[in-house]
Amino acid sequence: MSSAHPIKRPSSNGSEYSECPFTPATKRARVERLVADQQLLASQSIPTPHTPQVIQTVRLPDIQRKKILITGGAGFVGSHLVDRLMSEGHEVVVLDNFFTGRKANVEHWLHHPNFSLVRHDVIQPILLEVDQIYHLACPASPPHYQYNPVKTIKTSTMGTINMLGLAKRVKARILLASTSEIYGDPEVHPQPESYWGNVNTIGPRACYDEGKRVAETMMCAYRDQNNVSIRIARIFNTFGPRMHPNDGRVVSNFIIQSLQNKDITIYGDGSNTRSFQYVDDLVNGLVKLMNGNYDQPVNIGNPDEYTIKDFATKIRDMCGSKSEIKHFPKVADDPTQRKANISTAKKEIDWEPTVTVDEGLKKTIEYFQGEVQAAGEIVPTGPDAAKPKGGS
């Protein structure tokens, strides 16, 4: 009896099928092709409309490869952190409830054996075995975190308690993505980590500001009482590709309005200031902080300071737009000035930003050109509380 099993294939005219032998050679070729495909999928990301570039990954020995949890990993900053850690060869678990996160931000990794995506809300406990935890979960734009202030507080408090409990149980190091908002409307400029802040505890931004302040308190309490290894990053304004188009923040709104030649909306006279950093610099800072030896709060931001009006003009000019700048009443509790003092970051983790604002804006404008083209039209979110719009 012959060992070759016949298989059917279409004839030249497409109307009939003829039999061809499934020989050991053809079977071996198919297996080799399958193995090669799997090896390719395990060595890079897959191009997607949202992330068309291919990101290569390295293969680490088991002793060097970490299992890393990123809460909020499908969000703007989280997804860029995923890219960095995946490219270094680590195993990454993303935890996200997709309130502001988008599956499209990480879909280029869904095939990779080192990547896992879990739909889960951090206010509910979860049992995992991990080496490091980047706790980024929480809406970060004022319209989004004000939409459900009670849920925002729960995310910063209950979510942080749950992640600290997990870190304690599995002896993982945990990094909290805190915020420059803990400084409130600062009376010290620029803001060093030693400044205690000037925050309205019952204002519209308090759900986020105070939530992050108590999260820092809990981090230190777990460190001092339970010997949990902690890191705290106070993140200043950050921009780049994958920002949510409707997050209502300055950079995304100004770019979207400029690209569509719509009026650029400024709330107040535009004299209040911000310092803006590109997302790649932030990710570099987070990774350095996580793997360094410093466990006190660290400002991560670009000290280049702009007035909001000057920044709007810069973006309009870079977009070649015909938009006009329109002023509206100032938003309650909007800080008058914000600038990072990064002397601690320079000294303790050898970090400072390397991407200029202009370089970052060019990449961000290019990204939003694609978003506007795909959507047809994007209506920016105003300052009022709003649920995130758009698909995943």
XYZ file of C-alpha atoms in Angstrom:
392
model
C 0.000 0.000 0.000
C 1.349 3.435 -0.930
C 2.146 5.849 1.916
C 1.150 8.884 -0.157
C -2.386 10.073 0.534
C -4.113 11.777 -2.378
C -5.417 15.317 -1.908
C -7.623 17.240 -4.301
C -6.640 20.467 -6.011
C -8.496 22.567 -8.606
C -7.854 21.782 -12.288
C -6.684 24.437 -14.708
C -10.212 25.341 -15.821
C -11.393 25.630 -12.213
C -14.423 23.421 -12.796
C -13.022 20.062 -11.732
C -10.696 18.710 -9.135
C -7.848 16.357 -9.751
C -5.990 14.280 -7.208
C -2.346 14.889 -6.298
C -0.286 12.855 -3.844
C 0.302 14.248 -0.336
C 3.845 12.963 -0.127
C 6.167 13.071 2.889
C 8.109 15.814 1.103
C 5.066 18.065 0.673
C 3.994 17.404 4.251
C 7.468 18.305 5.514
C 7.451 21.497 3.422
C 4.122 22.536 4.935
C 5.373 21.944 8.469
C 8.542 23.925 7.768
C 6.466 26.774 6.347
C 4.218 26.749 9.422
C 7.218 26.810 11.761
C 8.780 29.675 9.793
C 5.520 31.644 9.967
C 5.303 31.125 13.725
C 8.898 32.224 14.187
C 8.218 35.373 12.174
C 5.111 36.182 14.215
C 7.143 35.748 17.393
C 9.822 38.188 16.236
C 7.859 41.323 15.347
C 4.601 43.210 15.427
C 2.078 42.944 12.605
C 1.409 46.143 10.616
C -2.073 47.545 11.230
C -3.813 50.691 9.984
C -3.287 52.239 13.421
C 0.364 51.149 13.756
C 1.720 50.496 10.239
C 5.387 50.320 11.215
C 6.900 46.931 12.101
C 8.453 46.703 15.571
C 11.081 44.005 15.973
C 11.350 41.979 19.180
C 14.355 40.231 20.644
C 14.387 36.805 22.263
C 15.578 36.960 25.854
C 16.790 34.032 27.946
C 14.237 32.992 30.581
C 16.411 34.378 33.368
C 16.340 37.871 31.792
C 12.766 37.950 30.509
C 10.324 39.634 32.901
C 6.565 39.227 33.061
C 5.244 42.778 33.219
C 1.697 43.964 33.931
C 0.529 47.315 32.526
C -2.813 48.556 33.816
C -4.370 50.938 31.311
C -2.023 49.435 28.728
C -4.410 50.006 25.806
C -4.390 53.749 26.409
C -2.231 56.456 24.869
C 0.837 56.221 27.131
C 0.321 52.563 28.043
C 0.384 51.358 24.442
C 3.713 53.096 23.794
C 5.103 51.472 26.933
C 3.878 48.112 25.582
C 5.857 48.722 22.370
C 9.011 49.472 24.336
C 8.795 46.431 26.629
C 7.763 44.045 23.841
C 10.675 45.212 21.684
C 13.010 44.407 24.578
C 11.744 40.824 24.657
C 9.654 40.855 27.832
C 6.306 39.173 28.389
C 3.597 41.828 28.672
C 0.104 41.557 30.138
C -2.220 44.500 29.442
C -5.152 45.090 31.768
C -7.738 47.578 30.502
C -11.484 48.248 30.800
C -11.431 50.269 27.538
C -13.145 53.342 28.985
C -10.537 55.537 27.310
C -8.198 52.812 26.019
C -8.578 51.471 22.503
C -7.924 47.954 21.254
C -6.528 49.457 18.060
C -3.615 50.822 20.116
C -2.313 47.298 20.806
C -3.817 45.126 18.068
C -0.433 44.894 16.324
C 0.686 42.648 19.222
C -2.353 40.387 19.558
C -0.666 37.557 17.607
C 2.580 37.631 19.588
C 3.200 34.802 22.090
C 4.663 37.263 24.630
C 1.555 39.459 24.690
C -1.730 39.050 26.563
C -4.730 41.389 26.660
C -7.215 41.142 29.526
C -10.431 43.174 29.689
C -10.678 43.977 33.376
C -11.406 46.915 35.674
C -8.721 47.531 38.300
C -11.298 48.373 40.962
C -11.869 44.589 41.014
C -9.046 42.387 42.372
C -7.167 40.085 40.004
C -4.706 37.253 40.602
C -1.654 37.154 38.342
C 2.004 36.198 38.591
C 4.172 39.114 37.475
C 7.589 40.655 38.143
C 6.748 44.325 37.595
C 3.549 46.404 37.562
C 3.170 49.695 35.718
C -0.045 51.092 37.209
C -1.284 53.565 34.584
C -5.037 52.902 34.760
C -7.103 56.087 35.162
C -8.686 58.601 32.775
C -6.217 61.485 32.480
C -8.042 64.220 30.551
C -10.354 66.555 32.513
C -13.511 65.923 30.423
C -13.076 62.151 30.803
C -12.196 61.971 34.494
C -14.962 64.449 35.349
C -17.575 62.380 33.468
C -17.793 59.907 36.364
C -15.905 61.455 39.291
C -16.837 58.693 41.722
C -15.443 56.072 39.339
C -12.288 58.171 38.878
C -11.753 58.231 42.657
C -12.387 54.485 42.862
C -9.829 53.850 40.119
C -7.143 55.839 41.939
C -7.943 54.418 45.382
C -9.423 50.926 45.066
C -7.475 50.259 41.880
C -4.198 51.244 43.516
C -5.001 49.199 46.649
C -5.664 46.159 44.441
C -2.422 46.591 42.509
C -0.432 47.132 45.709
C -1.995 43.995 47.164
C -0.958 42.084 44.068
C 2.568 43.511 44.251
C 2.804 42.525 47.913
C 1.586 38.973 47.270
C 3.905 38.187 44.333
C 6.793 40.438 45.493
C 6.629 42.556 42.339
C 7.893 46.113 41.975
C 5.094 48.591 41.240
C 5.298 51.978 39.521
C 2.457 54.465 39.956
C 1.714 56.862 37.122
C 0.974 59.917 39.234
C 0.579 63.383 37.806
C 1.682 67.000 37.920
C -1.950 67.712 38.823
C -1.079 66.864 42.431
C 0.548 70.322 42.512
C -2.842 71.924 41.721
C -2.579 75.610 40.813
C 1.024 75.989 41.971
C 2.403 78.920 43.917
C 5.963 77.629 43.396
C 7.367 77.730 39.865
C 8.780 75.526 38.434
C 7.476 72.712 40.611
C 9.983 70.501 42.491
C 8.947 67.215 44.076
C 9.310 68.813 47.516
C 6.393 71.196 46.799
C 3.212 70.039 48.532
C 0.846 71.704 46.074
C -2.155 74.012 46.103
C -5.240 71.890 45.384
C -8.948 72.609 45.784
C -10.150 69.453 47.529
C -13.797 69.944 46.473
C -13.370 71.433 42.986
C -14.268 69.793 39.661
C -10.716 68.461 39.211
C -10.432 67.123 42.756
C -11.578 63.601 41.848
C -8.393 63.220 39.829
C -5.991 65.452 41.782
C -6.886 64.096 45.224
C -7.209 60.546 43.909
C -3.600 60.629 42.721
C -2.428 62.286 45.940
C -3.931 59.528 48.091
C -2.574 56.919 45.653
C 0.931 58.268 46.361
C 0.173 58.057 50.087
C -0.871 54.408 49.750
C 2.246 53.587 47.741
C 4.476 54.925 50.498
C 2.427 53.214 53.216
C 2.823 49.824 51.520
C 6.538 50.471 51.099
C 7.049 51.436 54.748
C 4.717 48.874 56.331
C 4.916 45.900 53.948
C 8.295 46.357 52.235
C 6.715 46.653 48.776
C 9.161 47.986 46.181
C 7.586 51.156 44.761
C 8.269 53.855 42.190
C 6.255 57.091 41.731
C 6.306 59.094 38.480
C 4.708 62.537 38.473
C 3.895 62.926 34.793
C 3.587 66.351 33.174
C 1.648 67.110 29.968
C 2.454 64.494 27.339
C 1.539 64.258 23.663
C 2.102 61.990 20.678
C 0.453 59.470 18.349
C -2.469 57.445 19.760
C -3.815 60.295 21.846
C -7.580 59.827 21.976
C -9.042 62.172 19.330
C -11.771 63.286 21.734
C -9.791 63.592 24.941
C -10.299 67.360 25.039
C -6.646 68.101 25.788
C -4.754 71.059 24.370
C -2.522 69.285 21.843
C -5.155 66.991 20.346
C -7.806 69.722 20.174
C -5.491 72.310 18.617
C -4.204 69.849 15.985
C -7.655 68.516 15.057
C -9.088 72.025 14.810
C -6.149 73.241 12.733
C -6.237 70.288 10.326
C -9.937 70.937 9.669
C -9.514 74.732 9.472
C -11.922 75.142 12.372
C -11.670 77.801 15.053
C -9.044 77.022 17.695
C -10.700 77.288 21.096
C -8.796 78.704 24.057
C -10.454 78.891 27.465
C -9.214 82.067 29.116
C -6.863 84.675 27.683
C -4.220 82.095 26.756
C -1.591 83.429 29.163
C -1.543 80.317 31.346
C 1.473 78.094 30.707
C 2.239 74.399 30.237
C 5.323 72.313 29.479
C 4.823 69.540 26.927
C 6.849 66.342 26.491
C 6.777 63.787 23.688
C 5.534 60.338 24.645
C 8.794 58.534 23.757
C 10.631 60.625 26.357
C 8.019 59.760 28.972
C 8.271 56.031 28.253
C 12.041 56.217 28.534
C 11.667 57.958 31.885
C 9.190 55.392 33.205
C 11.441 52.475 32.270
C 14.493 54.142 33.817
C 12.575 54.904 36.999
C 11.188 51.364 37.270
C 14.622 49.791 36.890
C 16.511 52.332 38.983
C 17.083 52.494 42.733
C 15.129 55.634 43.658
C 11.780 55.203 45.438
C 10.702 58.813 46.039
C 8.442 60.780 43.636
C 10.101 61.911 40.403
C 8.878 64.588 37.976
C 8.867 63.360 34.369
C 8.299 66.261 32.001
C 9.847 68.641 29.502
C 10.773 71.976 31.159
C 10.244 73.916 27.901
C 7.363 76.212 28.816
C 4.772 77.754 26.476
C 1.768 79.973 26.948
C -1.354 78.283 25.637
C -1.850 81.045 23.072
C 1.704 80.713 21.736
C 1.309 76.949 21.582
C -1.931 77.263 19.615
C -0.221 79.596 17.135
C 2.709 77.185 16.769
C 0.412 74.242 15.981
C -1.683 76.276 13.547
C 1.428 77.375 11.670
C 2.881 73.839 11.566
C -0.415 72.560 10.130
C -0.530 75.317 7.520
C -4.022 76.092 8.754
C -6.378 78.996 8.209
C -7.973 78.548 11.632
C -8.719 81.556 13.798
C -8.108 81.579 17.553
C -11.252 82.145 19.619
C -11.326 82.820 23.357
C -13.953 81.498 25.775
C -14.397 81.834 29.562
C -11.690 80.261 31.696
C -12.315 76.773 33.085
C -12.689 76.459 36.873
C -9.491 75.541 38.752
C -7.421 75.470 35.561
C -3.792 75.956 36.708
C -2.234 79.259 35.703
C 1.257 77.798 35.255
C 2.894 74.402 35.016
C 6.568 73.605 34.474
C 8.561 70.583 35.547
C 11.668 70.878 37.697
C 13.520 67.753 36.556
C 16.686 68.061 38.615
C 15.734 64.913 40.566
C 15.215 62.915 37.363
C 18.601 64.039 36.049
C 20.375 63.154 39.291
C 18.616 59.955 40.382
C 17.694 58.166 37.124
C 19.886 59.969 34.572
C 16.881 61.125 32.563
C 15.981 64.222 30.624
C 13.910 64.704 27.462
C 15.673 64.324 24.117
C 12.834 64.905 21.631
C 12.138 68.561 20.897
C 8.572 69.826 20.953
C 8.747 70.600 17.222
C 9.946 67.066 16.387
C 7.188 65.561 18.483
C 4.516 67.796 17.000
C 5.490 66.806 13.450
C 4.910 63.126 14.282
C 1.706 63.869 16.163
C 0.268 66.025 13.376
C 1.033 63.248 10.878
C -0.811 60.773 13.084
C -3.884 62.998 13.433
C -3.954 63.625 9.686
C -4.644 59.917 9.339
C -7.256 59.992 12.090
C -9.123 62.902 10.514
C -8.940 61.319 7.071
C -10.301 58.010 8.378
C -13.108 59.641 10.383
C -14.102 62.221 7.780
C -14.664 64.780 10.527
C -13.738 64.941 14.207
C -15.521 67.281 16.589
C -13.146 68.117 19.458
C -14.345 67.707 23.028
C -14.860 70.890 25.035
C -13.942 71.473 28.685
C -17.139 70.021 30.138
C -17.377 66.461 31.456
C -17.832 64.046 28.555
C -17.798 60.313 27.924
C -15.061 59.194 25.475
C -16.315 58.936 21.908
C -15.233 56.811 18.998
C -14.644 53.130 18.460
C -11.953 50.841 19.737
